[in-house]
Short mmCIF file of C-alpha atoms in Angstrom, two decimals:
data_model
loop_
_atom_site.label_atom_id
_atom_site.label_comp_id
_atom_site.label_asym_id
_atom_site.label_seq_id
_atom_site.Cartn_x
_atom_site.Cartn_y
_atom_site.Cartn_z
CA MET C 1 70.92 -58.13 29.33
CA SER C 2 72.44 -58.77 26.22
CA ILE C 3 72.49 -61.95 24.24
CA ILE C 4 76.33 -62.42 25.01
CA ASP C 5 75.78 -61.74 28.40
CA GLN C 6 72.88 -64.61 29.00
CA LEU C 7 75.10 -66.76 27.32
CA GLN C 8 77.91 -66.31 29.91
CA GLY C 9 77.72 -69.10 32.64
CA ARG C 10 75.26 -71.32 30.85
CA LYS C 11 75.50 -74.92 31.37
CA PHE C 12 75.31 -77.25 28.49
CA SER C 13 72.49 -79.89 28.83
CA PRO C 14 70.72 -82.23 26.23
CA LYS C 15 67.48 -80.42 27.36
CA ASP C 16 68.62 -77.01 26.48
CA ASP C 17 69.84 -78.33 23.06
CA ILE C 18 66.40 -80.04 22.45
CA LEU C 19 64.16 -77.56 23.34
CA SER C 20 66.27 -74.74 21.59
CA GLY C 21 66.50 -77.27 18.34
CA LEU C 22 62.62 -77.24 18.20
CA THR C 23 62.35 -73.61 18.90
CA VAL C 24 64.62 -72.95 15.61
CA ALA C 25 62.45 -75.61 13.86
CA LEU C 26 59.39 -73.36 14.08
CA ALA C 27 60.97 -70.10 13.21
CA LEU C 28 62.55 -72.15 9.91
CA VAL C 29 59.17 -72.72 8.44
CA PRO C 30 58.29 -69.33 7.57
CA GLU C 31 61.61 -68.49 6.69
CA ALA C 32 62.05 -71.48 4.10
CA VAL C 33 58.43 -70.96 2.63
CA ALA C 34 59.52 -66.95 1.72
CA PHE C 35 62.83 -67.87 0.37
CA SER C 36 61.16 -70.37 -1.67
CA LEU C 37 58.91 -67.74 -2.93
CA ILE C 38 61.57 -65.18 -3.65
CA ALA C 39 63.17 -68.07 -5.98
CA HIS C 40 59.95 -68.87 -7.49
CA VAL C 41 59.99 -72.44 -6.35
CA SER C 42 57.41 -74.41 -4.46
CA PRO C 43 57.34 -73.90 -0.82
CA LEU C 44 58.34 -77.75 -0.24
CA THR C 45 61.74 -77.09 -2.07
CA GLY C 46 62.84 -74.92 0.47
CA LEU C 47 61.60 -76.62 3.37
CA TYR C 48 63.48 -80.04 2.21
CA THR C 49 66.46 -77.78 1.54
CA ALA C 50 66.35 -76.32 5.10
CA PHE C 51 65.98 -79.92 6.42
CA MET C 52 68.97 -81.47 4.08
CA ILE C 53 71.29 -78.62 4.38
CA GLY C 54 70.47 -78.53 8.26
CA LEU C 55 71.05 -81.77 9.06
CA ILE C 56 73.97 -83.04 7.12
CA THR C 57 75.75 -79.48 8.66
CA ALA C 58 74.82 -80.06 11.95
CA VAL C 59 76.68 -83.64 11.63
CA LEU C 60 79.61 -82.92 9.79
CA GLY C 61 80.35 -78.97 9.96
CA GLY C 62 82.96 -77.03 11.88
CA ARG C 63 80.54 -75.34 14.17
CA PRO C 64 78.43 -77.05 16.59
CA GLY C 65 75.56 -75.07 17.34
CA MET C 66 75.31 -73.22 13.99
CA ILE C 67 72.11 -73.46 11.80
CA SER C 68 71.91 -73.62 8.03
CA GLY C 69 69.06 -74.01 5.93
CA ALA C 70 67.28 -72.04 2.76
CA THR C 71 68.69 -68.29 2.79
CA GLY C 72 67.60 -64.99 1.02
CA ALA C 73 71.20 -64.67 0.01
CA ILE C 74 71.12 -67.63 -2.24
CA ALA C 75 67.75 -67.19 -3.18
CA VAL C 76 68.03 -63.81 -4.62
CA ILE C 77 71.01 -65.11 -6.90
CA THR C 78 68.76 -67.95 -8.27
CA VAL C 79 65.74 -65.72 -9.33
CA ALA C 80 67.13 -64.98 -12.50
CA LEU C 81 68.19 -68.59 -13.33
CA VAL C 82 64.82 -69.51 -12.52
CA LEU C 83 63.04 -67.10 -14.35
CA SER C 84 65.18 -67.78 -17.91
CA HIS C 85 65.65 -71.81 -17.69
CA GLY C 86 63.63 -73.19 -15.15
CA PRO C 87 64.14 -74.72 -11.93
CA GLU C 88 65.96 -78.02 -13.27
CA TYR C 89 68.88 -75.90 -14.22
CA LEU C 90 68.39 -74.47 -10.42
CA PHE C 91 69.13 -77.97 -9.14
CA ALA C 92 71.93 -78.92 -11.39
CA ALA C 93 73.58 -75.05 -10.29
CA VAL C 94 72.90 -76.22 -6.54
CA ILE C 95 74.89 -79.63 -7.37
CA LEU C 96 77.97 -77.42 -8.82
CA MET C 97 77.84 -75.09 -5.98
CA GLY C 98 78.25 -77.88 -3.85
CA LEU C 99 81.25 -79.19 -5.59
CA ILE C 100 83.13 -75.95 -5.86
CA GLN C 101 82.13 -75.49 -1.84
CA VAL C 102 83.89 -78.80 -1.49
CA ALA C 103 86.87 -77.48 -3.38
CA ILE C 104 87.59 -74.75 -1.49
CA GLY C 105 87.45 -76.46 1.95
CA LEU C 106 89.75 -79.08 0.67
CA LEU C 107 92.00 -76.36 -0.31
CA LYS C 108 91.80 -74.92 2.99
CA LEU C 109 90.82 -71.55 1.45
CA GLY C 110 88.33 -70.79 4.41
CA LYS C 111 91.08 -69.40 6.37
CA PHE C 112 90.91 -66.36 4.49
CA ILE C 113 88.20 -65.32 6.33
CA ARG C 114 90.61 -64.23 8.76
CA LEU C 115 91.30 -61.35 6.56
CA VAL C 116 88.13 -60.21 6.98
CA PRO C 117 88.37 -56.90 9.25
CA HIS C 118 86.51 -56.19 12.08
CA PRO C 119 84.50 -53.34 10.73
CA VAL C 120 83.60 -55.52 7.83
CA LEU C 121 82.07 -57.79 10.19
CA PHE C 122 80.30 -55.04 12.21
CA GLY C 123 78.84 -53.97 8.73
CA PHE C 124 77.61 -57.51 7.83
CA VAL C 125 76.12 -58.22 10.89
CA ASN C 126 74.10 -54.96 11.27
CA GLY C 127 73.37 -55.43 7.52
CA LEU C 128 71.86 -58.78 7.87
CA ALA C 129 69.94 -57.43 11.22
CA ILE C 130 67.99 -54.94 9.15
CA VAL C 131 67.62 -57.14 6.25
CA ILE C 132 65.82 -59.81 8.63
CA PHE C 133 63.96 -56.76 10.28
CA MET C 134 62.53 -55.77 6.69
CA ALA C 135 61.69 -59.31 5.91
CA GLN C 136 59.69 -59.50 8.81
CA LEU C 137 57.59 -56.14 7.69
CA GLU C 138 55.97 -58.06 4.92
CA HIS C 139 54.13 -59.99 7.31
CA LEU C 140 52.26 -56.90 8.42
CA LYS C 141 50.83 -56.59 4.73
CA THR C 142 47.77 -58.40 3.29
CA THR C 143 46.84 -59.32 -0.25
CA ASP C 144 43.94 -58.49 -1.92
CA ALA C 145 41.74 -60.10 -4.50
CA SER C 146 43.47 -58.67 -7.33
CA GLY C 147 47.01 -59.59 -5.82
CA ALA C 148 48.30 -56.58 -4.88
CA SER C 149 49.97 -56.09 -1.45
CA HIS C 150 48.76 -53.72 1.03
CA TRP C 151 49.65 -52.76 4.72
CA LEU C 152 47.42 -53.90 7.49
CA THR C 153 45.34 -51.31 8.79
CA GLY C 154 42.66 -50.68 11.73
CA ALA C 155 42.01 -53.91 14.13
CA PRO C 156 44.12 -56.53 12.18
CA LEU C 157 47.44 -54.17 12.88
CA TRP C 158 46.65 -53.59 16.31
CA ILE C 159 46.20 -57.12 17.12
CA MET C 160 49.20 -58.02 15.25
CA LEU C 161 51.19 -55.25 16.92
CA ALA C 162 49.84 -56.32 20.18
CA PHE C 163 50.96 -59.65 19.93
CA ILE C 164 54.09 -59.08 18.76
CA GLY C 165 54.99 -56.68 21.61
CA LEU C 166 53.64 -59.81 23.93
CA THR C 167 56.03 -61.94 22.26
CA MET C 168 59.02 -59.65 22.36
CA ALA C 169 58.38 -59.40 26.22
CA ILE C 170 57.98 -62.50 27.16
CA ILE C 171 61.56 -63.34 25.46
CA HIS C 172 63.31 -60.39 27.26
CA PHE C 173 61.86 -60.80 30.62
CA LEU C 174 61.35 -64.64 31.21
CA PRO C 175 65.16 -65.30 31.77
CA LYS C 176 65.45 -62.81 34.34
CA LEU C 177 62.92 -64.96 36.53
CA THR C 178 63.92 -68.60 35.13
CA LYS C 179 66.30 -70.23 32.60
CA ALA C 180 64.93 -73.62 32.51
CA VAL C 181 63.26 -73.60 29.50
CA PRO C 182 63.85 -71.23 26.39
CA SER C 183 62.17 -68.25 26.58
CA SER C 184 61.40 -68.00 22.62
CA LEU C 185 59.55 -71.28 22.72
CA VAL C 186 57.92 -70.07 25.74
CA ALA C 187 56.91 -67.06 24.08
CA VAL C 188 55.47 -68.88 20.73
CA ALA C 189 53.51 -71.38 22.84
CA ILE C 190 51.72 -68.69 24.50
CA VAL C 191 51.05 -66.14 22.21
CA SER C 192 49.77 -69.18 20.07
CA ALA C 193 47.69 -70.72 22.75
CA LEU C 194 46.22 -67.26 23.38
CA ILE C 195 45.36 -66.47 19.96
CA ILE C 196 43.96 -70.18 19.03
CA GLY C 197 42.20 -70.35 22.20
CA PHE C 198 40.15 -67.19 22.38
CA GLY C 199 39.79 -67.46 18.58
CA ILE C 200 41.17 -64.36 18.02
CA PRO C 201 41.31 -63.57 14.17
CA THR C 202 45.10 -62.84 12.73
CA LYS C 203 47.58 -64.05 10.59
CA SER C 204 49.20 -67.67 10.48
CA VAL C 205 51.81 -69.52 9.19
CA GLY C 206 48.97 -71.47 6.99
CA ASP C 207 47.98 -68.31 5.81
CA ILE C 208 51.52 -68.04 3.86
CA ALA C 209 51.33 -71.39 1.76
CA SER C 210 50.54 -75.14 2.36
CA ILE C 211 53.55 -76.98 3.87
CA ALA C 212 52.21 -80.42 4.25
CA GLY C 213 54.33 -82.80 2.06
CA GLY C 214 56.33 -86.41 2.24
CA LEU C 215 59.81 -87.51 2.14
CA PRO C 216 61.83 -85.57 -0.33
CA GLU C 217 62.73 -87.78 -3.21
CA PHE C 218 66.01 -88.29 -5.22
CA HIS C 219 65.83 -86.40 -8.62
CA LEU C 220 68.52 -86.14 -11.32
CA PRO C 221 68.20 -82.62 -13.06
CA GLN C 222 66.41 -83.11 -16.28
CA LEU C 223 68.74 -81.28 -18.73
CA PRO C 224 71.46 -81.81 -21.11
CA LEU C 225 74.29 -82.60 -20.06
CA ASN C 226 76.83 -80.57 -22.30
CA LEU C 227 79.13 -77.49 -22.04
CA GLU C 228 76.56 -74.99 -23.13
CA THR C 229 74.69 -76.27 -19.80
CA LEU C 230 78.05 -75.58 -17.75
CA ARG C 231 78.29 -72.25 -19.26
CA ILE C 232 74.90 -71.19 -18.11
CA ILE C 233 74.77 -72.47 -14.77
CA PHE C 234 78.69 -72.20 -13.96
CA PRO C 235 78.69 -68.03 -13.19
CA TYR C 236 75.31 -68.69 -10.52
CA SER C 237 77.12 -71.81 -9.08
CA LEU C 238 80.28 -69.53 -8.56
CA MET C 239 78.28 -66.78 -7.03
CA MET C 240 76.31 -69.04 -4.75
CA ALA C 241 79.31 -71.07 -4.09
CA LEU C 242 81.04 -67.82 -2.59
CA VAL C 243 78.24 -65.94 -1.17
CA GLY C 244 77.15 -69.11 1.09
CA LEU C 245 80.50 -69.58 2.27
CA ILE C 246 81.05 -66.02 2.94
CA GLU C 247 77.81 -65.85 4.90
CA SER C 248 78.77 -69.12 6.28
CA LEU C 249 82.18 -68.23 7.52
CA LEU C 250 81.05 -64.88 8.90
CA THR C 251 78.37 -66.50 10.98
CA LEU C 252 80.66 -68.78 12.53
CA THR C 253 82.82 -66.03 13.64
CA VAL C 254 79.68 -64.49 15.07
CA ILE C 255 78.84 -67.47 16.95
CA ASP C 256 82.36 -68.05 17.78
CA GLU C 257 82.32 -64.42 19.46
CA MET C 258 79.30 -65.29 21.05
CA THR C 259 80.14 -68.75 22.86
CA GLU C 260 83.56 -67.77 23.18
CA THR C 261 84.78 -71.02 21.51
CA ARG C 262 86.28 -71.67 17.96
CA GLY C 263 84.88 -73.30 15.09
CA ARG C 264 86.41 -74.92 12.35
CA GLY C 265 86.40 -73.02 8.69
CA ASN C 266 87.65 -75.26 6.19
CA LYS C 267 85.56 -78.13 7.70
CA GLU C 268 82.55 -75.91 7.41
CA CYS C 269 83.40 -75.15 3.95
CA ILE C 270 83.26 -78.99 3.35
CA ALA C 271 80.30 -79.71 5.00
CA GLN C 272 78.47 -76.62 3.24
CA GLY C 273 79.40 -78.22 0.06
CA LEU C 274 78.19 -81.77 0.72
CA ALA C 275 75.00 -80.39 1.95
CA ASN C 276 74.43 -78.58 -0.98
CA LEU C 277 75.61 -81.21 -3.21
CA THR C 278 73.08 -83.72 -1.77
CA THR C 279 70.06 -81.10 -1.41
CA GLY C 280 70.61 -80.72 -5.46
CA PHE C 281 70.06 -84.38 -6.32
CA PHE C 282 66.79 -84.02 -4.01
CA SER C 283 65.36 -80.85 -5.92
CA GLY C 284 66.70 -78.49 -3.35
CA MET C 285 67.34 -74.97 -3.98
CA GLY C 286 70.86 -74.41 -2.01
CA GLY C 287 71.48 -72.55 1.15
CA CYS C 288 73.86 -71.94 3.94
CA ALA C 289 74.34 -70.78 7.77
CA MET C 290 71.67 -68.70 8.73
CA ILE C 291 72.64 -65.94 11.31
CA GLY C 292 69.32 -65.37 12.37
CA GLN C 293 68.34 -69.32 13.55
CA SER C 294 71.96 -69.87 14.55
CA VAL C 295 71.32 -66.85 17.13
CA ILE C 296 68.24 -68.19 18.15
CA ASN C 297 69.43 -71.66 18.71
CA VAL C 298 72.90 -70.59 20.63
CA SER C 299 70.49 -67.54 23.12
CA SER C 300 68.34 -70.74 23.80
CA GLY C 301 70.97 -72.75 25.26
CA GLY C 302 71.75 -74.81 22.16
CA ARG C 303 75.57 -75.84 21.88
CA THR C 304 76.30 -79.16 20.27
CA ARG C 305 75.26 -80.76 17.09
CA LEU C 306 72.33 -82.32 18.63
CA SER C 307 70.62 -78.87 18.69
CA GLY C 308 70.96 -78.48 14.94
CA ILE C 309 69.90 -82.21 14.66
CA VAL C 310 66.48 -81.69 16.34
CA ALA C 311 66.03 -78.87 14.32
CA SER C 312 66.17 -80.24 11.26
CA VAL C 313 64.54 -83.25 11.73
CA GLY C 314 61.78 -81.17 13.58
CA LEU C 315 61.35 -79.38 10.89
CA LEU C 316 60.79 -82.68 8.46
CA LEU C 317 58.28 -83.91 11.06
CA ILE C 318 56.24 -80.56 10.83
CA VAL C 319 56.22 -81.08 7.26
CA LEU C 320 55.16 -84.82 7.34
CA PHE C 321 52.85 -84.67 10.43
CA GLY C 322 52.51 -81.38 12.17
CA SER C 323 51.65 -79.48 9.09
CA SER C 324 47.76 -78.94 10.33
CA LEU C 325 49.20 -77.52 13.74
CA ILE C 326 51.70 -75.75 13.04
CA ALA C 327 49.69 -73.82 10.18
CA LYS C 328 47.55 -72.39 13.49
CA VAL C 329 50.82 -70.78 14.56
CA PRO C 330 50.19 -67.21 14.34
CA MET C 331 52.52 -65.26 12.48
CA ALA C 332 52.65 -62.36 15.29
CA ALA C 333 54.67 -65.06 17.50
CA LEU C 334 57.11 -65.68 14.75
CA VAL C 335 57.62 -62.13 13.70
CA GLY C 336 57.95 -61.04 17.37
CA LEU C 337 60.92 -63.83 17.72
CA MET C 338 62.76 -62.65 14.85
CA PHE C 339 62.50 -58.73 15.91
CA MET C 340 63.96 -60.39 19.25
CA VAL C 341 66.70 -61.95 17.03
CA CYS C 342 67.26 -58.55 15.19
CA ILE C 343 67.88 -56.65 18.09
CA GLY C 344 70.45 -59.23 19.60
CA THR C 345 72.33 -59.57 16.42
CA PHE C 346 72.78 -55.87 15.62
CA GLU C 347 75.96 -54.78 16.87
CA TRP C 348 74.85 -51.77 19.17
CA ALA C 349 78.39 -51.39 20.22
CA SER C 350 79.41 -49.86 16.82
CA PHE C 351 77.79 -46.68 17.37
CA ARG C 352 80.02 -46.40 20.61
CA ILE C 353 83.13 -46.76 18.66
CA PHE C 354 82.44 -44.34 16.15
CA ARG C 355 84.53 -41.48 17.09
CA LYS C 356 87.25 -44.21 18.85
CA VAL C 357 88.02 -45.74 15.43
CA PRO C 358 89.86 -44.27 12.44
CA PRO C 359 87.09 -42.46 9.93
CA THR C 360 88.02 -45.43 7.33
CA ASP C 361 86.83 -48.00 9.42
CA VAL C 362 83.68 -46.16 10.08
CA ALA C 363 83.16 -45.55 6.38
CA VAL C 364 83.91 -49.31 5.81
CA MET C 365 81.34 -50.55 8.14
CA VAL C 366 78.37 -48.00 6.89
CA LEU C 367 79.35 -48.95 3.28
CA VAL C 368 79.08 -52.87 3.84
CA THR C 369 75.97 -52.51 5.95
CA LEU C 370 74.21 -50.38 3.17
CA ILE C 371 75.40 -52.67 0.44
CA THR C 372 73.98 -55.80 2.24
CA VAL C 373 70.69 -54.04 3.04
CA ILE C 374 70.32 -52.09 -0.55
CA TYR C 375 71.76 -55.21 -2.99
CA HIS C 376 71.42 -58.18 -0.68
CA ASN C 377 74.50 -59.27 -2.08
CA LEU C 378 77.08 -60.17 0.49
CA ALA C 379 79.84 -61.14 -1.95
CA VAL C 380 79.72 -57.73 -3.13
CA ALA C 381 79.69 -55.96 0.49
CA VAL C 382 82.14 -57.90 1.97
CA ILE C 383 84.90 -57.76 -0.72
CA SER C 384 84.03 -54.19 -1.02
CA GLY C 385 84.89 -53.65 2.69
CA VAL C 386 87.79 -55.92 2.70
CA VAL C 387 89.33 -54.01 -0.50
CA ILE C 388 88.76 -50.49 1.12
CA SER C 389 90.27 -51.58 4.49
CA ALA C 390 93.26 -52.91 2.35
CA LEU C 391 93.73 -49.74 0.34
CA ALA C 392 93.35 -47.73 3.70
CA PHE C 393 95.94 -50.00 5.28
CA ALA C 394 98.57 -49.85 2.16
CA TRP C 395 98.15 -45.76 2.49
CA GLU C 396 98.86 -45.27 5.76
CA ASN C 397 102.03 -47.77 5.70
CA ALA C 398 102.77 -45.91 2.46
CA THR C 399 103.29 -42.61 4.64
CA ARG C 400 105.43 -44.26 7.43
CA ILE C 401 108.33 -44.64 5.23
CA ARG C 402 111.40 -42.57 6.82
CA ALA C 403 114.94 -42.04 6.27
CA ARG C 404 117.38 -41.25 8.84
CA LYS C 405 120.78 -39.97 7.21
CA PHE C 406 124.14 -39.20 8.43
CA VAL C 407 127.82 -38.87 7.31
CA ASP C 408 130.10 -41.21 9.31
CA SER C 409 133.95 -40.14 9.95
CA ARG C 410 135.13 -42.28 6.56
CA GLY C 411 132.66 -39.65 4.63
CA TRP C 412 130.01 -42.30 3.69
CA LYS C 413 126.39 -41.17 3.68
CA HIS C 414 124.02 -43.61 5.58
CA TYR C 415 120.22 -43.91 4.81
CA GLU C 416 118.78 -45.74 7.98
CA ILE C 417 115.18 -46.77 6.30
CA PHE C 418 112.11 -47.18 8.67
CA GLY C 419 109.24 -48.54 7.67
CA PRO C 420 108.28 -50.93 5.10
CA LEU C 421 109.42 -50.98 1.40
CA PHE C 422 106.64 -52.01 -0.63
CA PHE C 423 104.52 -51.03 -3.76
CA GLY C 424 102.78 -48.16 -1.42
CA SER C 425 105.99 -46.42 -0.51
CA VAL C 426 108.49 -47.12 -3.47
CA SER C 427 107.59 -43.37 -4.29
CA GLY C 428 108.55 -41.95 -0.79
CA PHE C 429 111.42 -43.98 -0.70
CA GLN C 430 112.84 -42.62 -3.77
CA GLU C 431 112.34 -39.11 -2.83
CA LYS C 432 114.72 -39.73 0.04
CA PHE C 433 117.94 -39.73 -1.83
CA ASP C 434 120.01 -36.67 -2.97
CA ILE C 435 122.07 -38.85 -5.49
CA PRO C 436 123.67 -35.58 -7.02
CA ASN C 437 125.37 -34.05 -3.87
CA ASP C 438 125.52 -38.05 -1.88
CA PRO C 439 129.33 -38.80 -1.51
CA GLU C 440 130.80 -41.68 -3.46
CA HIS C 441 129.75 -44.50 -0.83
CA VAL C 442 126.57 -44.66 0.46
CA VAL C 443 124.79 -47.18 2.90
CA ILE C 444 121.19 -48.22 2.59
CA ASP C 445 120.58 -49.75 5.87
CA PHE C 446 117.27 -51.86 6.29
CA LYS C 447 117.61 -52.88 9.80
CA GLU C 448 114.14 -50.85 10.81
CA SER C 449 112.54 -52.07 7.18
CA ARG C 450 111.82 -54.66 5.17
CA VAL C 451 111.88 -55.55 0.99
CA ALA C 452 107.93 -56.37 0.65
CA ASP C 453 107.38 -57.25 -2.76
CA HIS C 454 108.46 -56.76 -6.57
CA SER C 455 107.66 -53.30 -6.60
CA ALA C 456 110.45 -52.56 -3.62
CA ILE C 457 112.79 -54.64 -5.94
CA GLU C 458 112.18 -52.25 -8.78
CA ALA C 459 112.79 -49.38 -6.58
CA LEU C 460 116.21 -50.74 -5.42
CA ASN C 461 117.20 -51.62 -8.35
CA ARG C 462 116.35 -48.00 -10.08
CA ILE C 463 118.18 -46.17 -7.08
CA THR C 464 121.32 -48.21 -6.89
CA GLU C 465 121.35 -47.86 -11.19
CA ARG C 466 120.99 -44.09 -10.62
CA TYR C 467 124.05 -44.21 -8.17
CA ARG C 468 126.07 -46.52 -10.45
CA LYS C 469 125.45 -44.16 -13.76
CA ALA C 470 126.91 -41.17 -11.18
CA GLY C 471 129.86 -42.97 -10.41
CA LYS C 472 128.72 -43.66 -6.63
CA LYS C 473 128.79 -47.33 -4.90
CA VAL C 474 125.92 -48.48 -2.99
CA HIS C 475 126.19 -50.85 -0.04
CA LEU C 476 122.79 -52.69 1.13
CA ARG C 477 122.87 -53.68 4.97
CA HIS C 478 120.75 -55.57 7.34
CA LEU C 479 118.63 -57.16 4.58
CA SER C 480 116.54 -59.90 6.70
CA GLU C 481 116.65 -63.57 5.32
CA ASP C 482 113.00 -63.23 3.83
CA CYS C 483 114.21 -60.01 1.83
CA ARG C 484 117.50 -61.37 0.47
CA LEU C 485 115.37 -64.57 -0.45
CA LEU C 486 112.92 -62.27 -2.52
CA LEU C 487 115.74 -60.33 -4.29
CA HIS C 488 117.47 -63.68 -5.15
CA ASN C 489 114.59 -65.33 -6.38
CA ALA C 490 114.22 -61.96 -8.75
CA SER C 491 117.73 -62.07 -9.83
CA GLU C 492 117.11 -63.13 -13.00
CA LEU C 493 114.56 -60.32 -13.85
CA ILE C 494 116.39 -57.33 -11.94
CA GLU C 495 120.02 -57.01 -11.10
CA VAL C 496 120.57 -54.93 -7.50
CA ASN C 497 123.93 -53.40 -7.92
CA TYR C 498 126.45 -53.58 -5.13
CA TRP C 499 124.46 -56.01 -3.06
CA GLU C 500 126.52 -57.07 0.09
CA ASP C 501 125.78 -58.45 3.43
CA PRO C 502 125.63 -61.79 1.57
CA HIS C 503 125.08 -63.87 5.12
CA TYR C 504 122.63 -61.87 7.07
CA LYS C 505 123.14 -62.08 10.73
CA VAL C 506 122.64 -59.50 13.44
CA ALA C 507 126.11 -57.35 13.55
CA ASP C 508 127.57 -55.35 15.50
CA ASN C 509 126.85 -51.17 15.10
CA GLN C 510 129.80 -50.79 13.13
CA LEU C 511 129.26 -51.08 9.28
CA GLU C 512 132.46 -52.37 7.35
CA GLY C 513 134.09 -50.52 4.62
#
């Protein structure tokens, strides 16, 4: 049974929200620590970031049930800045990142996520599922005395794999018996109890890093406030802001489809910005929505803001009071949990539609997946997919321009245009006309077409000018209101000769002379 199937018919309840939030809190610990190490900052930096961003977006965000925190997509961007200028510049960059995101939300630019085609969304989801899967493989490695990393072998490997399999089996089969409690939480509890109770030697959360700490403290970035600092941090802030919003808004779309509800993109942009702005003043590393944890939450029953609040507060309580207990949680249980997230996140249906959709859509889907996996750059992946889809759409529409030709009883030649006239179709449009052999009067009828852009206006101007030089008159017919407005606005730049029908209306079929 798929995650979406499990979600159908599920009733919302505070109990489900609380239990799912606790499950997410456990899953956030190794993720936040791992992303901190990627960004070359303290593990507590990632944990505090996950707490603050998770709490603020849970309260103010546009998608109840979606989980935000420190993410690998943001961490990868910040590495170069931290290594070259230190963490203080990172904190300042996160503050500026938040301001940019708030501005994007206030300008209501979040609606442009609707321009992302479905193949791009499929590629994004599949790529992230693979990235999450590959990140878990690092837990199947060990580090020797020299600091070199090696794959586990022998008994440690088989023990790890056995408990990963047990965790996955519990998560898969328990919902068939009961849905009273989240299967993910039960699986982590059972596997932890078996390993701790029988003293089985295997890797635990405590082996990654210490997660004990106090409350996050307010901290102003210690760096010079001048244009040089702005020059250094602005490129990183802009990239983090765009990547964070792309991942957040696409995650919002995924959760919308899973829950059959609709979130508010612009509100989410503002909430993400406020969260990053705040965490920057508390030595945070920046973050965004997390598709893996969001899937865990909604599949475990989390629907309201309560689940996100419980997850973030639960994470802080772990840092303050439960670090010694959580340090004993076996990584096998959390890896198994994340493997199930990968399986549930991956769009397996994308394989079935390969032969049912245009080859361009398949190419876009594969390209976005590969860029996401290889470069971990969601902005480049999504923008590349959107650009290719847009170019394919433009090419397809460019080939649809048609002209039906006939001569009426008065000897006037008519060109009835079909298909949009825009930058991609102007060449085909100009080839339709036989200027030397046409009669004195020519009618270009746009009843089944429309003038879409400046290139189309230029094409009309060239055609009418060529007819004028040939001593012939062109009559433009059935221009819609928006087409006539476009032509009128461009009248100072381009002179369209013999433009008639000054007051457009749906007229009878007889053309006036």
